[in-house]
Short mmCIF file of C-alpha atoms in Angstrom, two decimals:
data_model
loop_
_atom_site.label_atom_id
_atom_site.label_comp_id
_atom_site.label_asym_id
_atom_site.label_seq_id
_atom_site.Cartn_x
_atom_site.Cartn_y
_atom_site.Cartn_z
CA MET A 17 -3.12 -15.03 -43.45
CA SER A 18 -2.79 -18.73 -45.36
CA ALA A 19 -6.13 -20.30 -45.94
CA ALA A 20 -5.43 -22.96 -43.53
CA ALA A 21 -4.98 -20.53 -40.92
CA THR A 22 -8.32 -19.23 -42.28
CA SER A 23 -9.90 -22.39 -42.19
CA GLN A 24 -9.09 -23.54 -38.70
CA PRO A 25 -11.19 -21.02 -36.38
CA ASP A 26 -12.20 -23.74 -34.22
CA GLU A 27 -8.68 -24.69 -33.37
CA LEU A 28 -7.87 -21.31 -32.61
CA LEU A 29 -10.90 -20.86 -30.58
CA ALA A 30 -10.00 -24.07 -28.49
CA GLN A 31 -6.40 -22.79 -27.75
CA LEU A 32 -7.96 -19.65 -26.60
CA ALA A 33 -10.43 -21.37 -24.45
CA GLY A 34 -8.06 -23.91 -22.59
CA ASP A 35 -5.64 -20.68 -21.82
CA GLY A 36 -8.18 -18.77 -19.91
CA ASP A 37 -6.26 -18.79 -17.02
CA ALA A 38 -3.21 -19.57 -18.28
CA PRO A 39 0.44 -18.55 -16.38
CA ALA A 40 2.09 -15.80 -17.82
CA ALA A 41 4.79 -17.89 -19.57
CA ALA A 42 1.45 -18.87 -21.86
CA ALA A 43 0.50 -14.63 -22.34
CA ALA A 44 2.21 -14.24 -25.74
CA GLU A 45 0.58 -17.84 -27.20
CA GLU A 46 -2.85 -16.24 -26.34
CA GLU A 47 -2.28 -13.52 -27.58
CA ALA A 48 -0.94 -14.78 -30.91
CA ALA A 49 -4.05 -17.13 -31.33
CA ALA A 50 -6.36 -14.14 -29.98
CA ARG A 51 -4.44 -11.89 -33.17
CA GLN A 52 -4.71 -14.98 -35.55
CA LEU A 53 -8.65 -15.65 -34.76
CA ALA A 54 -9.57 -12.07 -35.16
CA GLU A 55 -7.91 -11.84 -38.88
CA ALA A 56 -9.81 -15.08 -39.64
CA TYR A 57 -12.91 -13.60 -38.98
CA GLY A 58 -12.34 -10.19 -40.16
CA LEU A 59 -12.51 -8.32 -36.68
CA GLU A 60 -10.43 -6.35 -35.06
CA TYR A 61 -7.88 -7.31 -32.51
CA VAL A 62 -7.55 -5.21 -28.87
CA ASP A 63 -4.86 -5.02 -27.04
CA VAL A 64 -6.81 -5.21 -23.87
CA ARG A 65 -3.68 -4.93 -21.51
CA HIS A 66 -3.07 -1.27 -22.51
CA PHE A 67 -7.00 -0.38 -22.75
CA ARG A 68 -8.16 2.22 -21.36
CA VAL A 69 -12.08 1.55 -19.61
CA LYS A 70 -14.16 4.45 -19.90
CA ASN A 71 -16.21 4.77 -16.37
CA ASP A 72 -19.26 6.45 -17.40
CA LEU A 73 -19.80 3.61 -19.75
CA PHE A 74 -19.06 0.64 -17.17
CA ARG A 75 -21.22 2.40 -14.72
CA ARG A 76 -24.18 2.06 -17.23
CA ILE A 77 -24.10 -1.78 -18.58
CA PRO A 78 -25.01 -4.39 -15.90
CA PHE A 79 -21.69 -5.67 -13.95
CA ASP A 80 -23.29 -9.06 -14.04
CA LEU A 81 -23.86 -9.40 -18.05
CA MET A 82 -20.13 -8.61 -18.40
CA LEU A 83 -18.72 -11.37 -15.98
CA ARG A 84 -21.55 -13.47 -18.17
CA TYR A 85 -20.69 -13.31 -21.47
CA HIS A 86 -16.89 -12.25 -20.77
CA PHE A 87 -16.43 -8.71 -22.71
CA ILE A 88 -15.57 -5.44 -21.74
CA PRO A 89 -17.00 -2.13 -22.97
CA GLU A 90 -15.04 -0.35 -25.39
CA ALA A 91 -17.01 2.84 -26.66
CA GLN A 92 -20.87 4.23 -27.53
CA LEU A 93 -20.71 4.58 -31.29
CA GLU A 94 -23.72 5.74 -33.01
CA GLY A 95 -26.96 3.17 -32.82
CA ARG A 96 -24.45 0.47 -31.29
CA LEU A 97 -22.11 -0.63 -28.92
CA ALA A 98 -18.56 -1.75 -29.67
CA VAL A 99 -17.52 -4.70 -27.12
CA VAL A 100 -13.97 -6.62 -26.46
CA MET A 101 -14.86 -10.04 -26.08
CA ALA A 102 -13.04 -13.37 -25.90
CA ASP A 103 -15.09 -15.43 -27.82
CA PRO A 104 -17.00 -13.28 -30.57
CA THR A 105 -18.10 -16.23 -33.01
CA ASP A 106 -20.41 -17.02 -30.19
CA VAL A 107 -23.66 -15.57 -32.40
CA ARG A 108 -25.76 -16.60 -29.65
CA ALA A 109 -24.25 -15.25 -27.24
CA ILE A 110 -24.10 -11.86 -28.71
CA ASP A 111 -27.72 -12.11 -30.04
CA GLN A 112 -28.60 -12.70 -26.46
CA LEU A 113 -26.21 -10.12 -24.88
CA GLU A 114 -27.78 -7.36 -28.27
CA LEU A 115 -31.28 -8.16 -26.49
CA LEU A 116 -30.67 -7.06 -23.19
CA LEU A 117 -28.73 -4.34 -24.25
CA GLY A 118 -31.45 -2.99 -26.31
CA GLN A 119 -29.09 -2.07 -29.46
CA PRO A 120 -26.74 -3.78 -31.80
CA VAL A 121 -23.24 -4.92 -30.70
CA GLU A 122 -19.68 -4.67 -32.49
CA ALA A 123 -17.67 -6.84 -31.30
CA LYS A 124 -13.66 -7.02 -31.05
CA VAL A 125 -11.56 -9.72 -29.97
CA GLY A 126 -9.18 -9.61 -27.36
CA ALA A 127 -7.14 -11.79 -24.96
CA PRO A 128 -9.38 -14.32 -22.60
CA SER A 129 -6.65 -13.91 -19.64
CA ALA A 130 -6.55 -10.07 -19.85
CA ILE A 131 -9.87 -9.69 -20.43
CA GLU A 132 -10.57 -11.55 -16.94
CA GLU A 133 -7.57 -9.38 -15.15
CA LEU A 134 -9.05 -6.44 -16.20
CA LEU A 135 -12.40 -7.06 -15.01
CA GLN A 136 -10.88 -8.11 -11.67
CA LYS A 137 -9.42 -4.51 -11.30
CA SER A 138 -11.87 -2.39 -12.85
CA GLU A 139 -14.30 -0.16 -11.33
CA SER A 140 -16.69 -3.54 -11.98
CA ALA A 141 -15.40 -4.44 -8.37
CA GLN A 142 -16.42 -0.74 -7.40
CA ARG A 143 -19.66 -1.65 -8.80
CA VAL A 144 -20.47 -5.17 -7.20
CA LEU A 145 -19.57 -3.25 -3.81
CA ASP A 146 -21.75 -0.55 -5.07
CA GLU A 147 -25.01 -3.29 -5.65
CA ALA A 148 -24.25 -4.62 -2.56
CA THR A 149 -25.00 -1.15 -0.60
CA GLU A 150 -28.00 -0.47 -2.07
CA ASP A 151 -28.61 -4.46 -1.62
CA PHE A 152 -28.62 -3.82 1.87
CA ARG A 153 -30.06 -0.91 2.05
CA LEU A 154 -33.39 -2.51 1.08
CA GLN A 155 -33.63 -4.92 3.97
CA LEU A 156 -32.15 -5.38 7.44
CA VAL A 157 -30.84 -8.64 7.66
CA GLN A 158 -30.27 -10.84 10.81
CA GLU A 159 -26.53 -11.51 11.43
CA ASP A 160 -25.32 -15.05 9.76
CA ASP A 161 -22.63 -17.29 11.51
CA GLU A 162 -21.62 -18.71 8.16
CA GLY A 163 -19.92 -16.98 5.80
CA GLU A 164 -17.57 -17.86 2.64
CA GLU A 165 -13.77 -18.84 3.02
CA VAL A 166 -12.79 -18.81 -0.63
CA LEU A 167 -13.53 -14.96 -1.51
CA THR A 168 -13.74 -13.98 -5.27
CA LEU A 169 -16.08 -12.45 -7.32
CA ASP A 170 -18.58 -14.92 -8.27
CA THR A 171 -18.64 -15.97 -5.11
CA ILE A 172 -20.03 -12.16 -4.11
CA THR A 173 -22.53 -11.66 -7.14
CA GLN A 174 -24.27 -15.20 -6.04
CA ASP A 175 -24.34 -14.78 -2.12
CA GLN A 176 -27.86 -14.21 -1.96
CA SER A 177 -27.53 -12.71 2.29
CA PRO A 178 -26.96 -9.01 1.72
CA ILE A 179 -24.65 -8.80 4.91
CA ILE A 180 -22.33 -11.14 3.90
CA LYS A 181 -22.31 -9.70 0.53
CA LEU A 182 -21.80 -6.42 1.73
CA VAL A 183 -19.07 -7.40 4.20
CA ASP A 184 -17.24 -9.85 1.58
CA SER A 185 -16.97 -7.13 -1.24
CA THR A 186 -15.94 -4.69 0.88
CA ILE A 187 -13.03 -6.78 2.16
CA PHE A 188 -12.54 -8.37 -1.69
CA ASN A 189 -12.96 -4.49 -3.41
CA ALA A 190 -10.09 -3.33 -0.51
CA ILE A 191 -7.70 -5.98 -1.68
CA GLN A 192 -8.18 -4.98 -5.10
CA ARG A 193 -7.38 -1.47 -4.85
CA ARG A 194 -4.67 -2.02 -2.74
CA ALA A 195 -5.86 -0.77 0.59
CA SER A 196 -4.16 -1.26 3.87
CA ASP A 197 -6.74 -0.93 6.47
CA VAL A 198 -10.43 -0.67 6.09
CA HIS A 199 -12.39 2.07 8.41
CA ILE A 200 -15.89 1.80 9.67
CA GLU A 201 -16.63 5.18 11.24
CA THR A 202 -20.29 5.43 12.79
CA GLY A 203 -21.65 9.16 12.82
CA GLU A 204 -25.38 10.40 14.15
CA ASN A 205 -26.92 9.47 11.30
CA GLU A 206 -24.85 7.33 9.25
CA VAL A 207 -22.00 4.78 8.60
CA LEU A 208 -18.83 5.35 6.42
CA ILE A 209 -16.97 2.98 5.02
CA LYS A 210 -13.55 4.06 4.21
CA TYR A 211 -10.06 2.65 2.29
CA ARG A 212 -6.66 3.50 3.77
CA ILE A 213 -4.75 3.46 0.03
CA ASP A 214 -1.03 4.74 -0.08
CA GLY A 215 -1.37 6.29 3.29
CA ALA A 216 -4.61 8.60 2.57
CA LEU A 217 -8.18 7.56 2.90
CA TYR A 218 -10.77 7.31 0.77
CA GLN A 219 -14.98 7.00 1.05
CA ALA A 220 -15.38 3.24 -0.20
CA MET A 221 -18.82 3.90 -0.81
CA ASP A 222 -22.63 6.24 -0.36
CA ALA A 223 -23.00 6.55 3.77
CA ILE A 224 -25.12 3.94 5.05
CA ASP A 225 -28.13 4.02 7.56
CA LYS A 226 -27.01 3.72 10.88
CA ARG A 227 -30.04 1.46 11.66
CA HIS A 228 -28.28 -1.30 9.77
CA HIS A 229 -24.41 -0.28 11.94
CA GLN A 230 -24.84 -2.68 14.50
CA THR A 231 -25.32 -6.17 12.01
CA ILE A 232 -21.92 -5.01 10.01
CA ILE A 233 -20.09 -4.61 13.17
CA SER A 234 -21.69 -7.95 14.31
CA ARG A 235 -20.95 -9.42 11.41
CA ILE A 236 -17.40 -8.78 11.40
CA LYS A 237 -16.97 -9.86 15.16
CA VAL A 238 -18.38 -13.11 14.69
CA MET A 239 -15.36 -13.45 11.63
CA SER A 240 -13.23 -12.38 14.38
CA GLU A 241 -14.17 -14.87 17.22
CA LEU A 242 -15.32 -11.51 19.41
CA ASP A 243 -17.97 -10.88 21.75
CA ILE A 244 -20.89 -9.55 20.10
CA ALA A 245 -22.89 -8.99 23.09
CA GLU A 246 -20.17 -6.44 24.26
CA LYS A 247 -20.64 -2.73 22.83
CA ARG A 248 -18.49 -0.76 25.93
CA VAL A 249 -15.20 -2.12 25.89
CA PRO A 250 -12.69 -2.02 22.85
CA GLN A 251 -11.97 -5.41 21.48
CA ASP A 252 -9.13 -7.13 19.55
CA GLY A 253 -9.55 -9.56 16.81
CA ARG A 254 -8.47 -11.44 13.46
CA PHE A 255 -9.37 -13.87 10.69
CA LYS A 256 -8.12 -15.24 7.33
CA LEU A 257 -9.66 -15.51 4.17
CA ARG A 258 -7.83 -17.74 1.03
CA LEU A 259 -8.20 -15.14 -1.92
CA LYS A 260 -6.61 -16.21 -5.01
CA GLY A 261 -5.01 -19.07 -3.98
CA ARG A 262 -3.16 -17.67 -1.25
CA THR A 263 -4.11 -16.73 2.54
CA ILE A 264 -4.40 -13.49 3.54
CA ASP A 265 -4.02 -12.10 7.59
CA PHE A 266 -7.06 -9.22 8.89
CA ARG A 267 -6.33 -7.68 12.02
CA VAL A 268 -9.60 -5.96 13.56
CA SER A 269 -9.91 -3.63 16.24
CA ILE A 270 -13.39 -2.61 17.99
CA LEU A 271 -13.32 0.67 19.58
CA PRO A 272 -16.63 1.72 21.34
CA THR A 273 -17.48 5.70 20.62
CA VAL A 274 -20.27 8.29 21.23
CA HIS A 275 -22.26 7.02 18.29
CA GLY A 276 -21.53 3.33 18.49
CA GLU A 277 -18.83 0.97 17.78
CA ASP A 278 -16.16 2.12 15.17
CA CYS A 279 -13.94 -0.54 13.11
CA VAL A 280 -10.39 -0.79 11.63
CA ILE A 281 -9.81 -3.46 9.89
CA ARG A 282 -5.96 -4.33 9.12
CA VAL A 283 -4.82 -5.83 5.81
CA LEU A 284 -2.17 -8.22 5.90
CA ASP A 285 -1.22 -9.58 2.82
CA LYS A 286 2.12 -11.24 4.37
CA GLU A 287 2.32 -13.77 0.86
CA SER A 288 2.26 -11.36 -1.11
CA MET A 289 4.24 -8.97 0.97
CA ASN A 290 7.17 -11.56 1.28
CA GLU A 291 7.20 -12.04 -2.49
CA GLU A 292 8.09 -8.30 -2.64
CA PHE A 293 10.51 -8.12 0.39
CA LYS A 294 12.59 -11.35 -1.47
CA ASN A 295 13.95 -8.62 -3.18
CA LEU A 296 13.66 -6.35 -1.05
CA ARG A 297 16.36 -3.48 -1.21
CA LEU A 298 17.30 0.12 -0.59
CA ASP A 299 17.41 1.25 -4.02
CA ILE A 300 14.07 0.44 -4.57
CA LEU A 301 12.46 2.41 -1.77
CA GLY A 302 12.91 5.68 -3.45
CA PHE A 303 15.93 6.81 -1.57
CA ASP A 304 18.47 9.21 -4.28
CA ALA A 305 21.80 7.59 -5.39
CA GLU A 306 23.88 9.77 -2.73
CA THR A 307 21.84 8.59 -0.06
CA VAL A 308 21.73 5.00 -0.91
CA ARG A 309 25.21 5.36 -1.49
CA LYS A 310 26.01 6.51 1.98
CA PHE A 311 23.69 4.60 3.93
CA ARG A 312 25.29 1.32 2.36
CA LYS A 313 28.50 2.14 3.87
CA PHE A 314 27.03 3.01 7.22
CA ILE A 315 25.03 -0.28 7.50
CA ARG A 316 28.50 -2.45 6.64
CA GLU A 317 30.42 -1.20 9.22
CA PRO A 318 31.72 -3.77 11.98
CA TYR A 319 29.69 -2.21 15.06
CA GLY A 320 27.72 1.00 16.05
CA MET A 321 24.02 1.99 15.91
CA VAL A 322 22.47 3.05 12.80
CA LEU A 323 18.98 5.04 13.40
CA VAL A 324 16.21 5.70 11.73
CA THR A 325 13.76 8.64 12.65
CA GLY A 326 10.12 9.59 12.12
CA PRO A 327 6.57 9.83 12.53
CA THR A 328 4.16 6.83 12.52
CA GLY A 329 3.67 4.80 9.03
CA SER A 330 6.60 6.90 7.47
CA GLY A 331 8.39 3.02 6.70
CA LYS A 332 11.27 3.26 8.91
CA THR A 333 10.77 -0.52 9.69
CA THR A 334 10.38 -1.27 5.92
CA THR A 335 13.98 0.82 5.28
CA LEU A 336 15.67 -1.53 8.32
CA TYR A 337 14.41 -4.73 6.78
CA ALA A 338 15.89 -3.92 3.30
CA ALA A 339 19.04 -3.00 5.28
CA LEU A 340 18.81 -6.51 7.01
CA SER A 341 18.67 -7.98 3.36
CA GLU A 342 21.29 -6.73 2.08
CA ILE A 343 23.96 -7.10 4.85
CA LYS A 344 22.95 -10.48 5.77
CA SER A 345 25.12 -13.40 4.77
CA PRO A 346 25.64 -16.89 6.44
CA GLU A 347 28.63 -15.71 8.35
CA ASP A 348 26.48 -13.26 10.69
CA LYS A 349 23.97 -13.96 13.29
CA ILE A 350 21.32 -11.57 13.06
CA LEU A 351 18.38 -11.12 15.90
CA THR A 352 15.57 -8.40 15.89
CA ILE A 353 12.85 -7.66 18.37
CA GLU A 354 9.88 -6.54 16.71
CA ASP A 355 6.26 -5.46 18.22
CA PRO A 356 4.54 -6.89 16.17
CA VAL A 357 6.91 -8.82 13.31
CA GLU A 358 4.68 -7.96 10.67
CA TYR A 359 6.96 -9.71 7.80
CA GLN A 360 9.59 -12.93 7.97
CA LEU A 361 12.86 -12.05 6.56
CA PRO A 362 14.62 -15.67 5.64
CA GLY A 363 18.08 -16.01 7.73
CA VAL A 364 16.76 -13.30 10.43
CA THR A 365 15.78 -14.80 13.76
CA GLN A 366 12.77 -12.27 15.22
CA ILE A 367 11.00 -12.43 18.55
CA PRO A 368 8.13 -10.45 18.95
CA VAL A 369 7.41 -8.35 22.12
CA ASN A 370 4.74 -9.46 24.48
CA GLU A 371 4.15 -7.11 26.99
CA LYS A 372 1.44 -8.98 29.10
CA LYS A 373 3.72 -12.05 29.38
CA GLY A 374 6.67 -9.22 30.33
CA LEU A 375 8.53 -9.67 27.59
CA THR A 376 9.28 -6.03 27.04
CA PHE A 377 12.30 -4.67 24.53
CA ALA A 378 14.36 -3.93 27.39
CA ARG A 379 13.77 -7.89 28.70
CA GLY A 380 14.06 -8.94 25.05
CA LEU A 381 17.66 -7.17 24.27
CA ARG A 382 19.23 -8.27 27.52
CA SER A 383 18.09 -11.94 26.36
CA ILE A 384 19.06 -11.19 22.63
CA LEU A 385 22.98 -10.17 23.81
CA ARG A 386 23.65 -13.46 25.50
CA HIS A 387 22.56 -15.25 21.69
CA ASP A 388 26.16 -14.14 20.37
CA PRO A 389 24.51 -12.03 17.78
CA ASP A 390 26.84 -10.27 15.02
CA LYS A 391 23.84 -7.56 14.24
CA ILE A 392 20.47 -6.85 16.14
CA MET A 393 17.57 -4.44 15.13
CA VAL A 394 15.29 -3.27 18.18
CA GLY A 395 11.83 -1.99 16.49
CA GLU A 396 12.20 0.94 18.47
CA ILE A 397 13.71 2.91 21.75
CA ARG A 398 10.42 3.78 23.68
CA ASP A 399 11.82 3.93 27.32
CA GLU A 400 15.52 4.90 29.07
CA GLU A 401 16.66 1.00 29.60
CA THR A 402 15.89 -0.01 25.88
CA ALA A 403 18.48 3.02 25.16
CA GLN A 404 20.71 2.57 27.66
CA ILE A 405 21.17 -1.35 26.65
CA ALA A 406 20.71 -0.60 22.84
CA ILE A 407 23.83 2.46 23.17
CA GLN A 408 25.96 -0.40 25.57
CA SER A 409 25.41 -2.69 22.67
CA ALA A 410 26.67 -0.78 19.95
CA LEU A 411 29.64 0.27 22.01
CA THR A 412 30.50 -3.30 22.75
CA GLY A 413 30.91 -4.55 19.43
CA HIS A 414 27.45 -4.91 17.56
CA LEU A 415 25.66 -3.41 15.03
CA VAL A 416 22.66 -2.07 16.07
CA PHE A 417 19.59 -0.79 13.78
CA THR A 418 16.54 0.58 15.62
CA THR A 419 13.92 3.56 15.04
CA VAL A 420 12.72 5.86 17.29
CA HIS A 421 9.80 8.70 16.85
CA ALA A 422 11.33 12.20 16.18
CA ASN A 423 10.65 14.80 13.65
CA ASN A 424 14.31 15.18 11.54
CA VAL A 425 18.04 14.08 12.82
CA VAL A 426 18.65 16.56 15.01
CA ASP A 427 15.53 16.59 17.02
CA VAL A 428 16.46 12.79 17.67
CA LEU A 429 19.48 14.20 20.04
CA GLY A 430 17.00 15.90 22.38
CA ARG A 431 14.83 12.73 22.73
CA PHE A 432 17.86 10.41 23.69
CA LEU A 433 18.78 13.06 26.09
CA ASN A 434 15.53 13.29 27.45
CA MET A 435 15.98 9.63 28.48
CA ASN A 436 19.14 10.45 30.59
CA VAL A 437 21.49 8.36 28.17
CA ASP A 438 25.27 9.43 28.68
CA LEU A 439 25.49 12.00 25.91
CA TYR A 440 29.55 11.15 25.36
CA ASN A 441 28.36 7.24 24.82
CA PHE A 442 25.29 8.30 22.86
CA VAL A 443 27.65 10.58 20.50
CA SER A 444 30.15 7.88 20.15
CA ALA A 445 28.14 4.77 19.58
CA LEU A 446 26.00 6.57 16.78
CA ASN A 447 27.17 5.90 12.70
CA CYS A 448 24.25 8.23 11.46
CA VAL A 449 20.72 9.31 11.61
CA LEU A 450 18.43 8.41 8.83
CA ALA A 451 15.21 10.44 8.63
CA GLN A 452 12.72 9.76 6.26
CA ARG A 453 9.17 10.60 5.30
CA LEU A 454 6.94 9.00 2.62
CA VAL A 455 5.45 10.38 -0.43
CA ARG A 456 3.06 9.13 -2.86
CA ARG A 457 4.07 8.47 -6.17
CA ILE A 458 2.64 9.71 -9.28
CA CYS A 459 0.04 7.05 -11.07
CA PRO A 460 2.60 6.32 -14.31
CA HIS A 461 -0.85 5.18 -16.42
CA CYS A 462 -2.41 8.68 -16.31
CA LYS A 463 0.88 10.83 -15.52
CA ARG A 464 0.36 14.58 -17.56
CA PRO A 465 2.17 17.82 -17.75
CA ALA A 466 0.16 20.26 -15.05
CA ARG A 467 0.85 24.00 -14.51
CA LEU A 468 0.13 25.43 -10.71
CA GLU A 469 -0.89 28.54 -10.16
CA PRO A 470 1.49 31.11 -8.37
CA GLN A 471 -0.32 31.26 -4.72
CA LEU A 472 1.03 27.53 -4.52
CA LEU A 473 4.42 28.50 -5.83
CA GLU A 474 4.74 30.82 -3.40
CA ASP A 475 3.18 29.23 -0.20
CA SER A 476 5.70 26.53 -1.10
CA GLY A 477 8.48 28.50 -0.97
CA LEU A 478 9.34 29.07 -4.44
CA GLU A 479 9.89 32.02 -6.55
CA PRO A 480 7.05 31.93 -8.83
CA ALA A 481 9.06 34.00 -11.62
CA THR A 482 11.56 31.18 -11.76
CA TYR A 483 8.94 28.27 -12.38
CA GLN A 484 6.25 29.88 -13.65
CA ASP A 485 7.07 27.97 -17.50
CA PHE A 486 8.53 24.51 -15.52
CA THR A 487 6.67 21.56 -16.73
CA PHE A 488 5.60 19.95 -13.22
CA TYR A 489 3.07 16.47 -13.41
CA GLU A 490 0.13 15.46 -11.44
CA GLY A 491 -1.85 11.74 -12.08
CA ALA A 492 -5.60 12.47 -14.18
CA GLY A 493 -6.95 9.66 -12.53
CA CYS A 494 -7.43 6.11 -13.76
CA ILE A 495 -8.51 2.42 -13.26
CA GLU A 496 -4.85 1.65 -12.04
CA CYS A 497 -4.84 4.09 -9.75
CA ASN A 498 -8.76 4.26 -8.73
CA GLY A 499 -8.98 8.15 -10.26
CA THR A 500 -6.45 8.82 -6.98
CA GLY A 501 -3.80 9.97 -9.48
CA PHE A 502 -0.98 8.25 -7.13
CA HIS A 503 0.12 4.56 -7.01
CA GLY A 504 2.49 3.84 -4.76
CA ARG A 505 4.76 5.22 -2.49
CA LEU A 506 8.37 6.63 -2.36
CA ALA A 507 10.66 7.79 0.33
CA VAL A 508 12.24 10.93 0.93
CA SER A 509 14.74 11.68 3.51
CA GLU A 510 17.55 13.18 4.95
CA LEU A 511 21.25 11.50 6.76
CA LEU A 512 23.06 13.29 8.97
CA ASP A 513 26.63 11.67 8.84
CA LEU A 514 28.66 12.01 12.54
CA SER A 515 31.39 13.45 10.86
CA ASP A 516 33.91 14.39 14.39
CA GLN A 517 32.72 18.31 14.01
CA ILE A 518 29.19 17.46 14.18
CA ARG A 519 30.18 15.08 17.25
CA GLU A 520 32.29 17.72 18.50
CA LEU A 521 29.07 20.41 18.42
CA ILE A 522 26.95 17.43 19.85
CA LEU A 523 29.56 16.96 23.11
CA ALA A 524 29.64 21.18 22.83
CA LYS A 525 25.65 21.01 23.50
CA ARG A 526 25.68 23.98 20.43
CA PRO A 527 22.25 24.72 19.22
CA ALA A 528 20.47 22.96 16.58
CA SER A 529 20.44 25.82 14.05
CA GLU A 530 24.58 25.20 14.54
CA ILE A 531 24.85 21.93 13.90
CA LYS A 532 22.41 21.81 10.77
CA ARG A 533 24.46 24.45 9.40
CA ALA A 534 27.90 22.62 9.82
CA ALA A 535 25.78 19.38 8.21
CA LYS A 536 24.71 21.42 5.35
CA GLU A 537 28.56 22.81 4.68
CA GLU A 538 29.30 19.07 4.85
CA GLY A 539 26.85 18.29 1.79
CA MET A 540 23.32 17.14 4.10
CA THR A 541 20.91 17.11 1.98
CA PHE A 542 17.55 18.17 4.11
CA LEU A 543 14.43 16.15 3.90
CA ARG A 544 12.48 19.50 1.95
CA GLU A 545 15.33 19.85 -0.63
CA SER A 546 15.26 15.72 -0.80
CA ALA A 547 10.90 15.93 -1.58
CA LEU A 548 11.25 18.84 -4.12
CA GLU A 549 14.02 16.98 -6.16
CA LYS A 550 11.49 14.39 -6.55
CA VAL A 551 8.87 17.09 -7.62
CA PHE A 552 11.01 18.24 -10.18
CA GLN A 553 11.70 15.13 -11.40
CA GLY A 554 7.92 14.61 -11.91
CA VAL A 555 7.70 11.69 -9.31
CA THR A 556 5.49 13.36 -7.09
CA THR A 557 3.23 16.67 -6.63
CA LEU A 558 4.25 19.69 -4.63
CA ARG A 559 0.74 19.87 -2.88
CA GLU A 560 1.94 16.24 -1.71
CA VAL A 561 5.51 17.28 -0.41
CA ASN A 562 4.12 19.70 1.25
CA LYS A 563 1.69 17.65 3.57
CA VAL A 564 5.21 16.02 5.17
CA THR A 565 7.55 18.56 4.91
CA PHE A 566 7.80 22.00 6.43
CA VAL A 567 8.20 24.65 3.80
CA ASP A 568 11.27 26.43 4.79
#
């Protein structure tokens, strides 16, 4: 390093301080400045972006010290603690830190914004939640109407009201951990708070004493503008919070149970999701290349019905949104009717169902047809009337996208027959049926090889002798995945092409087994096969696919 660079460490510090919350474009510049600073003072530089946090070390050190002195503990060495700091030249701060920690500190250099980002999403957020729970156990606080509109770690730690601190930190931590729902469940003697992350429920903290239950529910009711005096009937509400410069919607549902009121808060981060939906395409959802190729052919047909099936929460609507995103053009008018409209698609006219006001799927669909659409999406077919209109629309020159609840592609046929639709018209209108499930994806940050027990292989329908030397994968659990070993989800599917042979078998009302056999001969991949393929590719685990598909 040149003498000039070494003689100007203060300039490097000023550069780093100025870039503490710099945009992504300045990240490389900030990293270079941090490296120069480390070299100028003969200290080690640590790339915080690839930093692995030791959870036990994080739990031992007070979180407010990390925030105040802007550092991350790296390792407990013999007689001293190695830490990564944004400003290791602040001797006074290091002296204070050593005094508070009761041991010498070995300082290393890291980029300030990277340290800040890691603190935000690491175990530290959980630590705030734990501390909030501990405070809440000590003291029963009366309801306070005033809450923070802007939610950050700083406002949570500064807030002196334990009830506000508990609710705010619970919501903040849910967003940090990518939770889709927060569940507050009431037992006989305790209250449990859980998060639903990637479709699975995880307990967020230790159980809270039952005597504090009503105060928590009342706080959420006040935020949602619900009646805090009414405890015997279900209530639904909503509220908004500003977090990191964006507005997040929350839907609240309160339900009376035998032990008291339960609450579920649905997190609707529309601004974040809309950014993802701008680039939403079928090939990023996890479908295999052959399914994507075939499905794209069907969604570009001039008319007919494209049907997606699966249980609640299996990603059906997201698949249809991806299909609409790919085919929309200024030349076509696309109308949708949904219950509810969760995410807005630019260039698509979306109508929410409002059954209280009489706007049902059937009535909305009738009105849509008078608006000269080219393509229509019906959120779900639930009744005979909607099914009849949708099939008629597909037969009269419209391309209709819709969903129905059924376990697989063959069960769909039975569902429609139970709705008393004309079998010939239904089969004539149908282009394809896509059945899908969601499985959790192994976290790429802690992915590692795993050997499976022969019993698990046998229970999964695999021959233990064949797969005893095969390398399967699993997630060890890390900060990025909150110790779960999974990060995100992907779709597994089966696609039924309504070929002439399949149409004839359906019209002849042949058994489901015969239709499946014919589809297999035509090259169809079944759900179980698709899911196992993801296991063999090292994308998900065998236990995960066993949860969502039947073992053959």
